[in-house]
Amino acid sequence: MRLDHLGIDMERSRKRVVILGGGFGGVYTAQYLEKALGRRDDFEIVLVNKENYFVFQPMLPEVISGSIGITDTVSPIRRLLPRTNVHVRDIESIDLKNKTITTSPGFRPHPHVIEYDYLVLALGNVTDFRGLRGLPEHALPFKNLADALHLRNHLIRALEEAAIETDDMELRRQLLTFVVAGGGFSGVEVAAELNDFVRDVARNYRGIDPAEIRVVLVHSQDRILPEVSEKLALFAQKILIKRGVEIKLRTRLEAATGEEAILAGGEMIPTRTLVSTVPSSPHPLLESLDLAKGKGGRLIADASLAVQGSDSVWVLGDCAQIPRKDGGFAPPTAQHAIRQAKTAASNIVAAIRGGSKSEFAFGGLGKMGALGHHSAVAEIMGVNISGFLAWWMWRTIYLMKLPGWGRRLKVATSWTLDLLLPADLIELKLSGSQGITQQHFEPGEEVFHQGDLGDRMYIIVNGQAEVVRDDAGIERRLAKIGAGEYFGEMALLKQSTRGATVRCVAPMDALSLPKREFSMLAAYLPQVRESLEAVMELRSQANARLSAGR
Amino acid sequence: MRLDHLGIDMERSRKRVVILGGGFGGVYTAQYLEKALGRRDDFEIVLVNKENYFVFQPMLPEVISGSIGITDTVSPIRRLLPRTNVHVRDIESIDLKNKTITTSPGFRPHPHVIEYDYLVLALGNVTDFRGLRGLPEHALPFKNLADALHLRNHLIRALEEAAIETDDMELRRQLLTFVVAGGGFSGVEVAAELNDFVRDVARNYRGIDPAEIRVVLVHSQDRILPEVSEKLALFAQKILIKRGVEIKLRTRLEAATGEEAILAGGEMIPTRTLVSTVPSSPHPLLESLDLAKGKGGRLIADASLAVQGSDSVWVLGDCAQIPRKDGGFAPPTAQHAIRQAKTAASNIVAAIRGGSKSEFAFGGLGKMGALGHHSAVAEIMGVNISGFLAWWMWRTIYLMKLPGWGRRLKVATSWTLDLLLPADLIELKLSGSQGITQQHFEPGEEVFHQGDLGDRMYIIVNGQAEVVRDDAGIERRLAKIGAGEYFGEMALLKQSTRGATVRCVAPMDALSLPKREFSMLAAYLPQVRESLEAVMELRSQANARLSAGR
């Protein structure tokens, strides 16, 4: 009623299609629906996505090296979908019975509830490190634009720190070692871009010798790139090795701490940069839905892309298990999602206006992967192509597939300038404080060392640590601490350096509170302050006794 | 000793010049010093800056509209200064007596101490909202690249939320009102770019009527732009008003909450976007130094730019009070900082190698400010220029002053593409959780409303609030709460909506803990959990009594 001059249907006279997700599946479904709408106005389209842009996933690794502009891989969804109502929100819950979606709070915490007649689930998948020791805390995912920018910044940060770290050789080695886990297309592209980037910009760091840099790719199978033929994969391996990437086959990333990657079999690689492109699982919202699920939690769809047993819910893309004509299921790629979008849109229109349903049938056109520095591998219509020609095809095909001429012009310009200019090495620190984080430690690892600056305190979630003090070369154990206990508050409260070393003795998870958060809580939560004071009193008494008994 | 093949002098055989700050003053001093170094190698240069890039300040407002690429206004310091050792760190402390600098922790919390023979302080100034009610919590500064990107993202976020806010008309008005405080060059440029940007991209939002948008510029004097003649200032005012900017003169921003800007005299402007370019003060590190300070805390320099009474410390740029030949002090502009850098560098070389000192003498070339959309004002060698010609000069002069041909090529390309393509509206959310923040509330303002989603809890720092509940249209007051008490934990612990409204009754500051931080602390800090449970027990007993007595 109100605001209807803005094209918002307040009285719900028309059917409403709500699409969840703004990746290839969601955006293309909306685009096909807008096309079907034509001059008629018999249904409305709502798309909910947590970002206001669509990510052109195949080009994401190029953000690492900055060979294209930071926002050139993404397009504003509103521009792509002029007739769709776009809600940029996280989704709080899906109610299939009452046919509503609730989105999470915006500037004010009022609940927003969106009714639907037809629902399209195109939520994709997420990197899922659950159950892997230390990975949720210390591995970097590589799924979206924020991940790509975060990784880029982290790489520059590691180089900056390595350049001035002339005392602590162990830390220096960790800073200059970069590990990528997962040797599929995604992991290989990340490793290739990362390797090119750090080796390229390292020349600008007076304090770094390029020979110190180590880039490691870890893959569980006999060869990388299981998606393509053995010949192409071996070509890719040769290229990567030539460029300085170490490839570790037949092993997996098993665990991680802030200082090392731990592989199956026990090998430990000291590193501060661990990227993992595996494993992934469907969007967590889908877990709780009462719908039939297939392998890996994906929703089971029929050939019309309707969810099994439903006439109002469709599913497509990486979160769906979609049968192929020739047996097996459709793979999670952009080209499949786009074709699925077309089928889903036409079936939704058939459901609204009447008409016969179509079935999804697409065999795939081919596969391509970039290896950095003017090289790639491709398998198109059964033909293997590698090297410069494959790279040239890769660029041309993806450039043409980018949505919108503006974006294409920008990317083509960036690529041209990239030939002339050196790689950019700006570190864009956007997030101020990281807030409270969780960290994982393995036995023998030091949480902090006596004499360090006190920048945070810790609360042990589980596991064990010992507090030791070095008195003129003799190490004494002051205490053993475990779950629920905290440490590191003394240096913060007294504005001094660490009076002792804390070392992990059994695999330990701990909350880490930066100085800023700690100070605010200690100042205003009376319970915390009192308990801190009590612990400090006890510790200083113990210290006094220890010193006296020396 | 170690690593000396990388050009790092471990034994300190040469004199060391340490420069603090990577703005115009610091970077140009290093550049002049590198030039003076020539083929000789009799001193080394260290520059410490918290970012690894140099910001070309005059172009910063262009980042708001994205008319140039996000990183095009900045240059990597390492590329500009190939012979300088660059430390990208925050500075923890300056010890003038022992001639050392301590930088804050990096990946490991070891203290890094840098010795110096000569020190250059070029730390610039910072936005300083201290003592202004609600400004530290709710006003957005505009000083560096992170501020510019943050503002840009915030503007897009406000538009996104306004587009889907069809129920709460008060919130909608707040979201579509944008206030800029401070009518100097910096504030005027921000207001002009902001106005152009939101009006331009709003056309892509189906749910927003451009007539709803309000942009307000607040300035304390009779006219804006005190830096230039009255004629130019009036021209600028006319242009801004024509483009839709409301100008409020002879008043100041006095206070702020998350929902409104409060002006001197009591006028309240409902807004969720408040940018303030004033006031600023020198870098906080300088406050504690035992050096003579002038107006506004700036360090007093003599004409050779040495700090009063010292033969090893120089100061320049915005944190220095530098006498001018014709009386008065040098203004805080880039052109002055660059000339000061030349003087400082030559005097440092004279101190190292012997020679006579030179004195700073520069009258300034002129002033320029952009008004957006192909218009600007400029006062050059006493001549007033306005409109398109001034804008063309503005672009040309600054393009030529950008350091490095690569950067110039990129900016020129971006400007060309900008003529062809619509403004970008990508919201780059990089920081995940904001962590614990402080918020300011004024009497009558609601912290949250009964029925809202529970997304955070609050701890009152000072001030007062009342807890009220609406039972079938009758409002009952449940409690009055004050400093040290907390509220809002019930909805979080029970995963439900807010059971009551909390409204501020006396100006209140509160810590706000997001769900994520709250859950981690409640789970692992036993004292917090116990005390939460006790409070909940009390409250539910009180509620039960209240319900029984109805």
Short mmCIF file of N, CA and C in Angstrom, two decimals, chain A residues 2-3 6 50 52-53 71 74 76 78-79 82-85 87-89 106-110 112 145 156-157 160-161 164-168 172 174-175 204-207 259 272 406-407 409 413 417 421 423-431 436 452-453 459 461 511 516 520-521 524-525 527 531, chain B residues 2-3 6 50-53 71 74 76 78-79 82-85 87-89 106-110 112 145 156 160-161 164-168 172 174-175 204-207 259 272 406-407 409 413 417 421 423-431 436 452-453 459 461 511 516 520-521 524-525 527 531:
data_model
loop_
_atom_site.label_atom_id
_atom_site.label_comp_id
_atom_site.label_asym_id
_atom_site.label_seq_id
_atom_site.Cartn_x
_atom_site.Cartn_y
_atom_site.Cartn_z
N ARG A 2 1.62 1.42 1.11
CA ARG A 2 2.62 2.47 1.13
C ARG A 2 3.76 2.06 0.17
N LEU A 3 4.40 3.04 -0.39
CA LEU A 3 5.58 2.80 -1.20
C LEU A 3 5.33 2.02 -2.47
N LEU A 6 7.01 2.73 -5.69
CA LEU A 6 8.39 2.29 -5.90
C LEU A 6 8.45 0.86 -6.42
N LYS A 50 23.71 -12.26 0.95
CA LYS A 50 24.33 -11.51 2.02
C LYS A 50 25.29 -10.43 1.51
N ASN A 52 25.97 -7.51 -1.75
CA ASN A 52 25.20 -6.84 -2.79
C ASN A 52 25.81 -7.04 -4.18
N TYR A 53 26.74 -7.99 -4.27
CA TYR A 53 27.37 -8.24 -5.56
C TYR A 53 27.40 -9.73 -5.89
N THR A 71 37.56 -4.82 -7.39
CA THR A 71 36.11 -5.06 -7.52
C THR A 71 35.73 -5.46 -8.94
N VAL A 74 33.60 -8.74 -9.53
CA VAL A 74 32.24 -8.81 -8.99
C VAL A 74 31.36 -7.76 -9.68
N PRO A 76 27.52 -5.55 -9.28
CA PRO A 76 26.41 -5.24 -8.39
C PRO A 76 25.15 -6.00 -8.85
N ARG A 78 22.08 -5.50 -8.24
CA ARG A 78 20.98 -4.61 -8.66
C ARG A 78 21.08 -4.21 -10.13
N ARG A 79 22.31 -4.02 -10.60
CA ARG A 79 22.49 -3.64 -12.00
C ARG A 79 22.16 -4.80 -12.91
N PRO A 82 17.49 -5.52 -12.85
CA PRO A 82 16.75 -4.27 -12.61
C PRO A 82 15.29 -4.47 -12.17
N ARG A 83 14.69 -5.65 -12.42
CA ARG A 83 13.29 -5.83 -12.07
C ARG A 83 13.10 -6.73 -10.85
N THR A 84 14.19 -7.03 -10.17
CA THR A 84 14.12 -7.91 -8.99
C THR A 84 14.28 -7.06 -7.72
N ASN A 85 13.52 -7.39 -6.67
CA ASN A 85 13.74 -6.73 -5.39
C ASN A 85 14.86 -7.46 -4.66
N HIS A 87 17.29 -8.08 -1.56
CA HIS A 87 17.48 -7.87 -0.12
C HIS A 87 18.90 -8.29 0.22
N VAL A 88 19.70 -7.36 0.71
CA VAL A 88 21.07 -7.71 1.09
C VAL A 88 21.10 -7.98 2.59
N ARG A 89 20.92 -9.21 2.95
CA ARG A 89 20.80 -9.62 4.34
C ARG A 89 21.29 -11.05 4.49
N GLY A 106 19.14 -5.70 10.52
CA GLY A 106 19.96 -4.70 9.85
C GLY A 106 20.35 -3.63 10.85
N PHE A 107 20.12 -2.36 10.54
CA PHE A 107 20.48 -1.28 11.44
C PHE A 107 19.68 -1.33 12.74
N ARG A 108 18.41 -1.74 12.64
CA ARG A 108 17.62 -1.97 13.85
C ARG A 108 17.25 -3.43 13.88
N PRO A 109 17.16 -4.03 15.07
CA PRO A 109 16.95 -5.47 15.13
C PRO A 109 15.49 -5.93 14.94
N HIS A 110 14.71 -5.20 14.12
CA HIS A 110 13.37 -5.71 13.81
C HIS A 110 13.50 -6.95 12.92
N HIS A 112 12.68 -9.15 9.80
CA HIS A 112 12.09 -8.97 8.49
C HIS A 112 11.61 -10.32 8.00
N LEU A 145 34.99 -13.07 -2.26
CA LEU A 145 35.86 -11.91 -2.47
C LEU A 145 36.60 -11.53 -1.19
N ILE A 156 50.95 -10.03 2.01
CA ILE A 156 51.77 -8.81 2.07
C ILE A 156 52.25 -8.59 3.49
N ARG A 157 51.35 -8.83 4.44
CA ARG A 157 51.70 -8.69 5.85
C ARG A 157 52.87 -9.61 6.22
N GLU A 160 56.03 -8.19 4.80
CA GLU A 160 56.44 -7.01 5.56
C GLU A 160 57.16 -7.42 6.85
N GLU A 161 56.57 -8.39 7.54
CA GLU A 161 57.15 -8.82 8.81
C GLU A 161 58.46 -9.57 8.60
N ILE A 164 61.59 -7.40 8.19
CA ILE A 164 62.23 -6.76 9.34
C ILE A 164 62.55 -7.74 10.45
N GLU A 165 62.30 -9.05 10.21
CA GLU A 165 62.57 -10.04 11.25
C GLU A 165 63.97 -10.59 11.05
N THR A 166 64.94 -9.99 11.73
CA THR A 166 66.32 -10.40 11.52
C THR A 166 66.88 -11.20 12.68
N ASP A 167 66.11 -11.34 13.75
CA ASP A 167 66.60 -12.07 14.93
C ASP A 167 66.03 -13.48 15.01
N ASP A 168 64.72 -13.59 14.86
CA ASP A 168 64.03 -14.85 15.12
C ASP A 168 63.94 -15.63 13.80
N ARG A 172 60.95 -16.20 10.91
CA ARG A 172 61.23 -15.78 9.54
C ARG A 172 60.91 -16.88 8.54
N GLN A 174 58.81 -19.39 9.03
CA GLN A 174 57.35 -19.55 9.00
C GLN A 174 56.70 -18.49 8.10
N LEU A 175 57.19 -17.26 8.22
CA LEU A 175 56.58 -16.16 7.46
C LEU A 175 56.78 -16.32 5.96
N ASN A 204 60.77 -6.22 -4.17
CA ASN A 204 60.71 -4.88 -3.59
C ASN A 204 61.10 -4.85 -2.12
N TYR A 205 61.33 -6.02 -1.53
CA TYR A 205 61.67 -6.06 -0.11
C TYR A 205 63.17 -6.24 0.03
N ARG A 206 63.84 -5.18 0.51
CA ARG A 206 65.29 -5.23 0.63
C ARG A 206 65.72 -6.34 1.56
N GLY A 207 64.90 -6.64 2.56
CA GLY A 207 65.30 -7.60 3.59
C GLY A 207 65.01 -9.05 3.24
N GLU A 259 51.34 -21.81 13.87
CA GLU A 259 52.73 -21.81 13.42
C GLU A 259 53.11 -22.93 12.48
N ARG A 272 53.04 -19.58 8.46
CA ARG A 272 52.03 -18.67 8.99
C ARG A 272 50.91 -18.45 7.99
N GLY A 406 30.44 -3.00 -19.25
CA GLY A 406 31.27 -2.15 -18.40
C GLY A 406 32.35 -2.96 -17.71
N ARG A 407 31.92 -4.07 -17.11
CA ARG A 407 32.84 -4.93 -16.39
C ARG A 407 33.89 -5.49 -17.34
N LEU A 409 35.01 -4.20 -20.11
CA LEU A 409 35.93 -3.12 -20.48
C LEU A 409 36.97 -2.90 -19.37
N THR A 413 40.94 -3.63 -19.61
CA THR A 413 41.88 -2.54 -19.34
C THR A 413 42.89 -2.94 -18.27
N LEU A 417 46.94 -3.01 -18.57
CA LEU A 417 47.84 -2.27 -17.68
C LEU A 417 48.77 -3.22 -16.93
N LEU A 421 52.66 -2.68 -15.90
CA LEU A 421 52.98 -2.22 -14.55
C LEU A 421 53.34 -3.38 -13.63
N ALA A 423 53.27 -5.65 -10.13
CA ALA A 423 52.16 -6.03 -9.25
C ALA A 423 52.05 -5.04 -8.09
N ASP A 424 50.84 -4.77 -7.71
CA ASP A 424 50.58 -3.85 -6.62
C ASP A 424 50.88 -4.54 -5.29
N LEU A 425 51.33 -3.79 -4.29
CA LEU A 425 51.56 -4.47 -3.01
C LEU A 425 51.00 -3.68 -1.84
N ILE A 426 49.84 -3.07 -2.07
CA ILE A 426 49.16 -2.33 -1.04
C ILE A 426 48.48 -3.31 -0.07
N GLU A 427 48.73 -3.13 1.22
CA GLU A 427 48.02 -3.94 2.21
C GLU A 427 46.84 -3.12 2.74
N LEU A 428 45.63 -3.52 2.39
CA LEU A 428 44.43 -2.79 2.78
C LEU A 428 43.90 -3.31 4.10
N LYS A 429 44.37 -2.74 5.20
CA LYS A 429 43.85 -3.21 6.50
C LYS A 429 42.51 -2.53 6.76
N LEU A 430 41.44 -3.25 6.64
CA LEU A 430 40.14 -2.60 6.82
C LEU A 430 39.53 -2.88 8.18
N SER A 431 39.68 -4.12 8.64
CA SER A 431 39.10 -4.44 9.93
C SER A 431 40.06 -3.97 11.00
N ILE A 436 37.47 -11.01 19.76
CA ILE A 436 37.85 -12.23 20.44
C ILE A 436 37.95 -13.36 19.44
N ASP A 452 58.18 -11.19 26.33
CA ASP A 452 57.37 -10.66 25.22
C ASP A 452 56.50 -9.50 25.70
N LEU A 453 56.04 -8.69 24.75
CA LEU A 453 55.07 -7.64 25.07
C LEU A 453 53.73 -8.32 25.37
N ILE A 459 41.83 -17.58 27.59
CA ILE A 459 40.99 -18.43 28.43
C ILE A 459 41.04 -19.83 27.81
N VAL A 461 39.89 -23.27 26.67
CA VAL A 461 38.63 -23.96 26.39
C VAL A 461 38.79 -25.44 26.73
N LEU A 511 40.48 -19.21 23.99
CA LEU A 511 39.99 -17.93 23.51
C LEU A 511 41.09 -16.91 23.72
N ARG A 516 42.36 -4.51 23.99
CA ARG A 516 41.24 -3.58 23.93
C ARG A 516 39.97 -4.20 24.54
N MET A 520 38.11 -3.30 28.31
CA MET A 520 36.73 -2.87 28.43
C MET A 520 35.96 -3.79 29.39
N LEU A 521 36.18 -5.09 29.25
CA LEU A 521 35.46 -6.03 30.11
C LEU A 521 35.93 -5.92 31.55
N TYR A 524 34.37 -2.87 33.22
CA TYR A 524 32.93 -2.70 33.44
C TYR A 524 32.18 -3.94 33.90
N LEU A 525 32.80 -5.12 33.81
CA LEU A 525 32.12 -6.29 34.33
C LEU A 525 32.69 -6.56 35.72
N GLN A 527 32.22 -8.67 38.00
CA GLN A 527 32.57 -10.06 38.33
C GLN A 527 33.94 -10.42 37.77
N SER A 531 37.29 -11.33 40.04
CA SER A 531 37.93 -12.63 39.93
C SER A 531 39.37 -12.47 39.43
N ARG B 2 74.55 -11.09 10.69
CA ARG B 2 73.68 -11.93 9.88
C ARG B 2 72.91 -11.03 8.92
N LEU B 3 72.53 -11.58 7.76
CA LEU B 3 71.65 -10.90 6.82
C LEU B 3 72.23 -9.63 6.24
N LEU B 6 71.68 -8.63 2.71
CA LEU B 6 70.41 -8.03 2.31
C LEU B 6 70.40 -6.53 2.54
N LYS B 50 52.53 2.79 9.89
CA LYS B 50 51.66 1.66 10.21
C LYS B 50 51.02 1.04 8.97
N GLU B 51 51.06 1.73 7.85
CA GLU B 51 50.58 1.14 6.60
C GLU B 51 51.76 0.98 5.67
N ASN B 52 51.65 0.08 4.71
CA ASN B 52 52.77 -0.08 3.78
C ASN B 52 52.63 0.81 2.55
N TYR B 53 51.69 1.76 2.64
CA TYR B 53 51.50 2.63 1.49
C TYR B 53 51.46 4.09 1.90
N THR B 71 42.73 1.35 -4.89
CA THR B 71 44.12 1.49 -4.44
C THR B 71 44.90 2.49 -5.29
N VAL B 74 46.82 5.47 -3.54
CA VAL B 74 47.92 5.15 -2.64
C VAL B 74 49.06 4.49 -3.41
N PRO B 76 52.74 2.04 -2.91
CA PRO B 76 53.54 1.26 -1.96
C PRO B 76 54.81 2.03 -1.60
N ARG B 78 57.55 1.05 -0.34
CA ARG B 78 58.79 0.37 -0.77
C ARG B 78 59.20 0.73 -2.19
N ARG B 79 58.21 0.88 -3.06
CA ARG B 79 58.53 1.22 -4.45
C ARG B 79 59.04 2.65 -4.55
N PRO B 82 63.33 2.85 -2.66
CA PRO B 82 64.05 1.58 -2.81
C PRO B 82 65.27 1.43 -1.89
N ARG B 83 65.82 2.52 -1.38
CA ARG B 83 67.02 2.40 -0.55
C ARG B 83 66.74 2.60 0.94
N THR B 84 65.46 2.65 1.29
CA THR B 84 65.09 2.85 2.70
C THR B 84 64.61 1.53 3.30
N ASN B 85 64.97 1.27 4.56
CA ASN B 85 64.42 0.11 5.24
C ASN B 85 63.06 0.49 5.82
N HIS B 87 59.72 -0.22 7.89
CA HIS B 87 59.10 -1.06 8.93
C HIS B 87 57.62 -0.75 8.97
N VAL B 88 56.78 -1.72 8.65
CA VAL B 88 55.34 -1.48 8.69
C VAL B 88 54.83 -1.95 10.05
N ARG B 89 54.78 -1.06 10.97
CA ARG B 89 54.41 -1.37 12.35
C ARG B 89 53.79 -0.13 12.99
N GLY B 106 54.32 -7.84 16.12
CA GLY B 106 53.85 -8.35 14.84
C GLY B 106 53.24 -9.73 15.03
N PHE B 107 53.66 -10.72 14.25
CA PHE B 107 53.11 -12.07 14.36
C PHE B 107 53.46 -12.69 15.72
N ARG B 108 54.66 -12.38 16.23
CA ARG B 108 55.00 -12.81 17.59
C ARG B 108 55.23 -11.57 18.42
N PRO B 109 54.88 -11.61 19.69
CA PRO B 109 54.94 -10.39 20.49
C PRO B 109 56.32 -10.00 21.02
N HIS B 110 57.38 -10.32 20.28
CA HIS B 110 58.70 -9.84 20.70
C HIS B 110 58.76 -8.34 20.49
N HIS B 112 60.34 -5.02 19.22
CA HIS B 112 61.34 -4.63 18.24
C HIS B 112 61.84 -3.24 18.62
N LEU B 145 42.84 5.96 4.06
CA LEU B 145 42.18 5.12 3.07
C LEU B 145 41.12 4.23 3.70
N ILE B 156 26.65 2.59 1.03
CA ILE B 156 25.96 1.56 0.26
C ILE B 156 25.06 0.73 1.17
N GLU B 160 21.10 0.09 0.84
CA GLU B 160 20.56 -1.27 0.77
C GLU B 160 19.45 -1.46 1.79
N GLU B 161 19.70 -0.97 3.01
CA GLU B 161 18.72 -1.15 4.08
C GLU B 161 17.49 -0.28 3.84
N ILE B 164 14.84 -1.75 1.48
CA ILE B 164 13.93 -2.81 1.92
C ILE B 164 13.18 -2.43 3.19
N GLU B 165 13.39 -1.21 3.70
CA GLU B 165 12.72 -0.80 4.93
C GLU B 165 11.41 -0.10 4.57
N THR B 166 10.33 -0.85 4.53
CA THR B 166 9.07 -0.27 4.10
C THR B 166 8.11 -0.06 5.27
N ASP B 167 8.48 -0.51 6.47
CA ASP B 167 7.58 -0.38 7.62
C ASP B 167 7.98 0.77 8.54
N ASP B 168 9.25 0.83 8.86
CA ASP B 168 9.72 1.74 9.89
C ASP B 168 10.18 3.04 9.21
N ARG B 172 13.86 4.67 8.06
CA ARG B 172 14.06 4.97 6.64
C ARG B 172 14.62 6.39 6.46
N GLN B 174 16.24 8.17 8.72
CA GLN B 174 17.62 8.19 9.23
C GLN B 174 18.60 7.64 8.20
N LEU B 175 18.20 6.55 7.56
CA LEU B 175 19.11 5.89 6.62
C LEU B 175 19.39 6.74 5.39
N ASN B 204 19.68 2.96 -8.96
CA ASN B 204 19.65 1.51 -9.11
C ASN B 204 18.83 0.82 -8.04
N TYR B 205 18.31 1.58 -7.09
CA TYR B 205 17.54 0.98 -6.00
C TYR B 205 16.07 1.20 -6.28
N ARG B 206 15.37 0.10 -6.59
CA ARG B 206 13.95 0.21 -6.95
C ARG B 206 13.16 0.80 -5.79
N GLY B 207 13.59 0.52 -4.56
CA GLY B 207 12.79 0.90 -3.40
C GLY B 207 13.08 2.31 -2.89
N GLU B 259 21.54 7.40 16.19
CA GLU B 259 20.37 7.73 15.38
C GLU B 259 20.23 9.20 15.03
N ARG B 272 21.87 8.14 10.19
CA ARG B 272 22.72 7.00 10.52
C ARG B 272 24.11 7.18 9.94
N GLY B 406 53.37 4.73 -13.24
CA GLY B 406 52.38 3.65 -13.22
C GLY B 406 51.08 4.13 -12.61
N ARG B 407 51.21 4.78 -11.45
CA ARG B 407 50.05 5.27 -10.74
C ARG B 407 49.30 6.30 -11.59
N LEU B 409 49.24 6.58 -14.84
CA LEU B 409 48.57 5.89 -15.94
C LEU B 409 47.27 5.25 -15.45
N THR B 413 43.51 6.32 -16.58
CA THR B 413 42.63 5.32 -17.18
C THR B 413 41.30 5.25 -16.43
N LEU B 417 37.56 5.80 -17.93
CA LEU B 417 36.48 4.81 -17.85
C LEU B 417 35.30 5.38 -17.08
N LEU B 421 31.33 4.74 -17.70
CA LEU B 421 30.65 3.72 -16.91
C LEU B 421 29.93 4.33 -15.71
N ALA B 423 28.72 4.65 -11.74
CA ALA B 423 29.45 4.47 -10.49
C ALA B 423 29.25 3.06 -9.95
N ASP B 424 30.31 2.54 -9.39
CA ASP B 424 30.29 1.19 -8.84
C ASP B 424 29.52 1.19 -7.53
N LEU B 425 28.81 0.11 -7.19
CA LEU B 425 28.13 0.12 -5.90
C LEU B 425 28.36 -1.17 -5.13
N ILE B 426 29.58 -1.69 -5.25
CA ILE B 426 29.98 -2.90 -4.53
C ILE B 426 30.22 -2.55 -3.05
N GLU B 427 29.59 -3.27 -2.16
CA GLU B 427 29.88 -3.09 -0.74
C GLU B 427 30.89 -4.16 -0.31
N LEU B 428 32.10 -3.72 -0.02
CA LEU B 428 33.17 -4.64 0.34
C LEU B 428 33.20 -4.87 1.84
N LYS B 429 32.44 -5.86 2.33
CA LYS B 429 32.48 -6.10 3.77
C LYS B 429 33.71 -6.93 4.09
N LEU B 430 34.71 -6.33 4.68
CA LEU B 430 35.92 -7.09 4.93
C LEU B 430 36.05 -7.53 6.37
N SER B 431 35.67 -6.65 7.28
CA SER B 431 35.78 -7.02 8.68
C SER B 431 34.55 -7.85 9.04
N ILE B 436 33.56 -6.00 20.38
CA ILE B 436 32.88 -5.23 21.40
C ILE B 436 33.02 -3.74 21.08
N ASP B 452 11.91 -7.23 19.20
CA ASP B 452 13.07 -7.23 18.30
C ASP B 452 13.83 -8.54 18.42
N LEU B 453 14.65 -8.85 17.41
CA LEU B 453 15.55 -9.99 17.51
C LEU B 453 16.66 -9.66 18.50
N ILE B 459 26.39 -3.59 28.53
CA ILE B 459 26.84 -3.31 29.90
C ILE B 459 26.88 -1.79 30.04
N VAL B 461 28.05 1.67 31.09
CA VAL B 461 29.26 2.30 31.61
C VAL B 461 28.87 3.46 32.52
N LEU B 511 28.69 -0.55 26.80
CA LEU B 511 29.42 -1.50 25.95
C LEU B 511 28.40 -2.40 25.29
N ARG B 516 28.14 -13.29 19.18
CA ARG B 516 29.30 -14.18 19.07
C ARG B 516 30.23 -14.01 20.27
N MET B 520 30.85 -16.76 23.52
CA MET B 520 32.16 -17.31 23.86
C MET B 520 32.50 -17.02 25.31
N LEU B 521 32.22 -15.78 25.74
CA LEU B 521 32.55 -15.43 27.12
C LEU B 521 31.66 -16.17 28.11
N TYR B 524 32.84 -19.80 28.52
CA TYR B 524 34.14 -20.17 29.08
C TYR B 524 34.60 -19.37 30.28
N LEU B 525 33.94 -18.28 30.59
CA LEU B 525 34.31 -17.54 31.80
C LEU B 525 33.29 -17.90 32.88
N GLN B 527 32.83 -17.16 35.92
CA GLN B 527 32.28 -16.07 36.73
C GLN B 527 31.15 -15.36 36.00
N SER B 531 27.17 -15.36 37.22
CA SER B 531 26.49 -14.12 37.54
C SER B 531 25.32 -13.89 36.59
#
